[in-house]
Coordinates of C-alpha atoms and ligand atoms in Angstrom, one line a residue:
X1 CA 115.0 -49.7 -41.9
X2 CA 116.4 -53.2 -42.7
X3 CA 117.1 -55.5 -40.4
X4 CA 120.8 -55.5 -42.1
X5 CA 121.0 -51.3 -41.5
X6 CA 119.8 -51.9 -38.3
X7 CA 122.0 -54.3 -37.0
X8 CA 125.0 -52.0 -38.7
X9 CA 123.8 -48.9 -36.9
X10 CA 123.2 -50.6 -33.7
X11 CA 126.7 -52.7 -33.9
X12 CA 128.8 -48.9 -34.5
X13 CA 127.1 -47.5 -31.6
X14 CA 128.4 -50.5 -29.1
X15 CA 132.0 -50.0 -27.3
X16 CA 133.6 -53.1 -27.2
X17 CA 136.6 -52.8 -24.3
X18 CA 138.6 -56.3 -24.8
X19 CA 139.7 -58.0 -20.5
X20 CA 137.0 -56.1 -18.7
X21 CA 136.2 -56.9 -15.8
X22 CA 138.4 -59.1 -16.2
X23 CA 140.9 -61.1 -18.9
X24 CA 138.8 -63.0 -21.5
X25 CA 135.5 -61.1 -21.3
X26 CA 135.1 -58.5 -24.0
X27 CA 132.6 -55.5 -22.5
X28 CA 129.9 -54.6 -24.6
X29 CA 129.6 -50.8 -23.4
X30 CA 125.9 -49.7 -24.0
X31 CA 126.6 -46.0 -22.6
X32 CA 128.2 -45.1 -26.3
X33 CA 124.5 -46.2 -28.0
X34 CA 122.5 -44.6 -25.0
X35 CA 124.8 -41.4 -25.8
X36 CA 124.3 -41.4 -29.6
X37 CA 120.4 -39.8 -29.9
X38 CA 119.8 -41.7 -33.3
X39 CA 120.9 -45.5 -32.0
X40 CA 119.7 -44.7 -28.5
X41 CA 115.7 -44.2 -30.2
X42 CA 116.7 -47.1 -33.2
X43 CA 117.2 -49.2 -30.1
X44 CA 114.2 -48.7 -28.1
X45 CA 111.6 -48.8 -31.4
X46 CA 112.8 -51.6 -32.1
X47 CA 112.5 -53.0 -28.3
X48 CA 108.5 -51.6 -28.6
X49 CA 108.0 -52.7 -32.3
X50 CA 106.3 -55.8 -31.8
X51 CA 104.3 -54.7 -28.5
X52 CA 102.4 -51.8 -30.2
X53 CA 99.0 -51.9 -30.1
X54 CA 99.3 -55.0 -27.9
X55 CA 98.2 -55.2 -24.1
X56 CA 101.1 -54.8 -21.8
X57 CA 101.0 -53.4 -18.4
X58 CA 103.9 -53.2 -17.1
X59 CA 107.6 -53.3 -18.2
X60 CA 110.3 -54.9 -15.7
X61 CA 114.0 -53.8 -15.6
X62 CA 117.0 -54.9 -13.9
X63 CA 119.6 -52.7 -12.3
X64 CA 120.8 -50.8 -13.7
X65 CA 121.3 -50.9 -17.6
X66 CA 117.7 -52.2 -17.1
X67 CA 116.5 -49.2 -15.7
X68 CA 117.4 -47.0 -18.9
X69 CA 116.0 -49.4 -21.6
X70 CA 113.2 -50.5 -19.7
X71 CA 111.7 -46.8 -18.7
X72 CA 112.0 -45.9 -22.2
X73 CA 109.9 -48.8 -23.3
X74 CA 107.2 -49.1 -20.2
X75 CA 106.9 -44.6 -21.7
X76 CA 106.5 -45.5 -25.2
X77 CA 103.9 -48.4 -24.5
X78 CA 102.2 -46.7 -21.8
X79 CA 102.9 -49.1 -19.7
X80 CA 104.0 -48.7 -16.3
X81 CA 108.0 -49.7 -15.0
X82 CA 108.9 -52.1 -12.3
X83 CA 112.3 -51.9 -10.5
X84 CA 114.1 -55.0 -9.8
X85 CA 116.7 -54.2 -7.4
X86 CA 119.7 -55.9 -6.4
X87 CA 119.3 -56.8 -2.6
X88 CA 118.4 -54.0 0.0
X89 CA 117.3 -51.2 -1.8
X90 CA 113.7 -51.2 -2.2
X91 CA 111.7 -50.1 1.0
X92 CA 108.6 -51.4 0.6
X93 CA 107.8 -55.4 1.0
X94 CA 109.3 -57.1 -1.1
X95 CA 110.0 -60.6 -2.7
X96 CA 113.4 -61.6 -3.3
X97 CA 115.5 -64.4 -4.8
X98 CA 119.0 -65.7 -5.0
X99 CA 120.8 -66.0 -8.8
X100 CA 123.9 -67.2 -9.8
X101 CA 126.6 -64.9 -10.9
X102 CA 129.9 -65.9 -12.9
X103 CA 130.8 -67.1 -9.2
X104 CA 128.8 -67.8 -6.7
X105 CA 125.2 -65.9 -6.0
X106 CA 123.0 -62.6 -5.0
X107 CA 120.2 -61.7 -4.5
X108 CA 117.6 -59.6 -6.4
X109 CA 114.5 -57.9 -5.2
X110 CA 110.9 -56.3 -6.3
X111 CA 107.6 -54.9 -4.4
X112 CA 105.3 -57.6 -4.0
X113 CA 102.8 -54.9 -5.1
X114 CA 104.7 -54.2 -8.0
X115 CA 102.4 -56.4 -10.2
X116 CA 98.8 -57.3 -10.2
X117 CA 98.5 -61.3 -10.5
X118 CA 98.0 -61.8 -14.2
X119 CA 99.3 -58.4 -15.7
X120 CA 101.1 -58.9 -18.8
X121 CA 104.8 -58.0 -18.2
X122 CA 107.9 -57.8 -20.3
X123 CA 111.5 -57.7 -18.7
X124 CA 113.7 -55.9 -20.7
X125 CA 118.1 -55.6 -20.3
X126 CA 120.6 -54.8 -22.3
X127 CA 122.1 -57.7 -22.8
X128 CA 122.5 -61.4 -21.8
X129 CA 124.8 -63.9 -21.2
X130 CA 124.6 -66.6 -19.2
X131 CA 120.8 -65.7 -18.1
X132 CA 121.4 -66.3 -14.6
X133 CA 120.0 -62.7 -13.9
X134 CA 117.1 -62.8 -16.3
X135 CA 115.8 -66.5 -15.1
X136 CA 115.6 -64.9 -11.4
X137 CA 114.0 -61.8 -12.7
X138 CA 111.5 -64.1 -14.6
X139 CA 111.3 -66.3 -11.7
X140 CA 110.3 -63.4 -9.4
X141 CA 108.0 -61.9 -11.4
X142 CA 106.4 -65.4 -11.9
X143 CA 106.3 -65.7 -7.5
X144 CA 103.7 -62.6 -7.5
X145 CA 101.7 -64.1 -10.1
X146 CA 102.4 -62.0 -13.2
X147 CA 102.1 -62.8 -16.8
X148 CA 105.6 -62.4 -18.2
X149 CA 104.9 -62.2 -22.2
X150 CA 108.5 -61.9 -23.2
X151 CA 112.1 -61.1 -22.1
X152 CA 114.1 -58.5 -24.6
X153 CA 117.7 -57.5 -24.6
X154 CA 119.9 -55.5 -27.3
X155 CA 122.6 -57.4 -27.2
X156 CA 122.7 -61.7 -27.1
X157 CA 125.5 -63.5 -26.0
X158 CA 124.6 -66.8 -27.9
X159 CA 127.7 -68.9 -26.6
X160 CA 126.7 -68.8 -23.3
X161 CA 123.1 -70.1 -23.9
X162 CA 121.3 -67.3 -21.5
X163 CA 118.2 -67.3 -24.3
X164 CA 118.4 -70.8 -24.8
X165 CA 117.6 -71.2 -20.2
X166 CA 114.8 -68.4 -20.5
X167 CA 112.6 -69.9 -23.1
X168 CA 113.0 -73.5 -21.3
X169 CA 111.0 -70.9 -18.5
X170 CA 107.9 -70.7 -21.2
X171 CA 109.0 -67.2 -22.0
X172 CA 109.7 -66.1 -25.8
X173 CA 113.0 -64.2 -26.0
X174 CA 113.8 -61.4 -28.6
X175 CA 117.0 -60.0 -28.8
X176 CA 118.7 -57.0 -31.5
X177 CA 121.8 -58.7 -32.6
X178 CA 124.3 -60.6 -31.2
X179 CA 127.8 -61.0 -30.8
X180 CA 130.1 -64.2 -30.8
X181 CA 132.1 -65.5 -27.8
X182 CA 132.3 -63.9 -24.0
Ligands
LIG1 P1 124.0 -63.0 -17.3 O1 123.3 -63.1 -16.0 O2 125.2 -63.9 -17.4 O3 123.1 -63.2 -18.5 O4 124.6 -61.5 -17.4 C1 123.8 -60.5 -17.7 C2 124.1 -59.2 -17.0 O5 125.5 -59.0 -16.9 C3 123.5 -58.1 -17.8 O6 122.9 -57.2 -16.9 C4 124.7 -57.4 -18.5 O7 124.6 -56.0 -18.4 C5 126.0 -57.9 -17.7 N1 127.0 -58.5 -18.7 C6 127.3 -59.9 -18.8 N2 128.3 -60.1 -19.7 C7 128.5 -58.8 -20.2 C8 129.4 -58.4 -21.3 N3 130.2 -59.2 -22.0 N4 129.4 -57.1 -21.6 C9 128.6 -56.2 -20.9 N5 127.7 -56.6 -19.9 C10 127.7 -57.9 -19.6

């Protein structure tokens, strides 16, 4: 497939609901492209594509979008999945750290067993914006030592410069197409 087709097939399957949450922000609903079998599978190939054959052991997802993208790529890859959780949720000992959120901050949390020190990982969302979630998931993958190789997202939010904070990390970001404004 091109990458023009691509983006086409990948751009019908996204729900755009204009002032959600809130006035200004236009939603881009992933649960239309994770209900449509052919976009749902375009989506994830192209999330493995450029990790086949390579060494990657685990796959890192954040609640909860995270969870669906990322388990579908760790199974494809053969790779195992790692949980990060939003604050509380995760029983075993953990690591945790504070990101910033439109306003003000939370917390996010993984096992500090969840990654050997020096496993190759990639984080994978479904989309970013202003990176404040990604840059403390890379940050606390980075506190137990792991390898993070990549982040990956279907959808970049380019105004808002979330890919732009990640790679001043040290960590490559790859992203399936991306839409202008908030
Ligand atoms: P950020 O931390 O600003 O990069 O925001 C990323 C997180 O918020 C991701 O987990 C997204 O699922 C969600 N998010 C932020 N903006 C939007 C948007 N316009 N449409 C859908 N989800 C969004």
């Amino acid at each position: 497939m091109t990458s023009a087709t691509l983006d086409k097939a990948l751009r019908a399957a996204i729900r755009t609901i204009p002032d959600y949450p809130k006035p200004g922000i236009q939603f881009r609903d992933i649960t239309t492209l994770l209900g449509d079998a052919r976009a749902f599978r375009r989506a994830v190939d192209e999330l493995v594509h450029p990790w086949a054959g390579q060494r990657i052991e685990k796959v890192a997802g954040m609640e909860a979008r995270g969870f669906i993208l990322g388990g579908a790529v760790a199974h494809q890859l053969s790779a195992g999945f790692v949980p990060i959780r939003k604050k509380g949720k995760l029983p075993h000992a953990k690591v945790s750290i504070a990101y910033s959120l439109e306003y003000g901050v939370d917390e996010m949390e993984m096992h500090e067993d969840a990654v050997a020190p020096g496993e190759r990982v990639i984080l994978v969302d479904d989309l970013i914006a202003t990176g404040g979630t990604a840059e403390g998931a890379v940050k606390l993958l980075k506190k137990i030592g792991a390898d993070v190789v990549a982040a990956c997202f279907v959808i970049d939010l380019p105004d808002l410069g979330g890919a732009r904070k990640i790679e001043a990390l040290g960590v490559p970001v790859r992203t399936l197409i991306t839409f202008g404004g908030h």
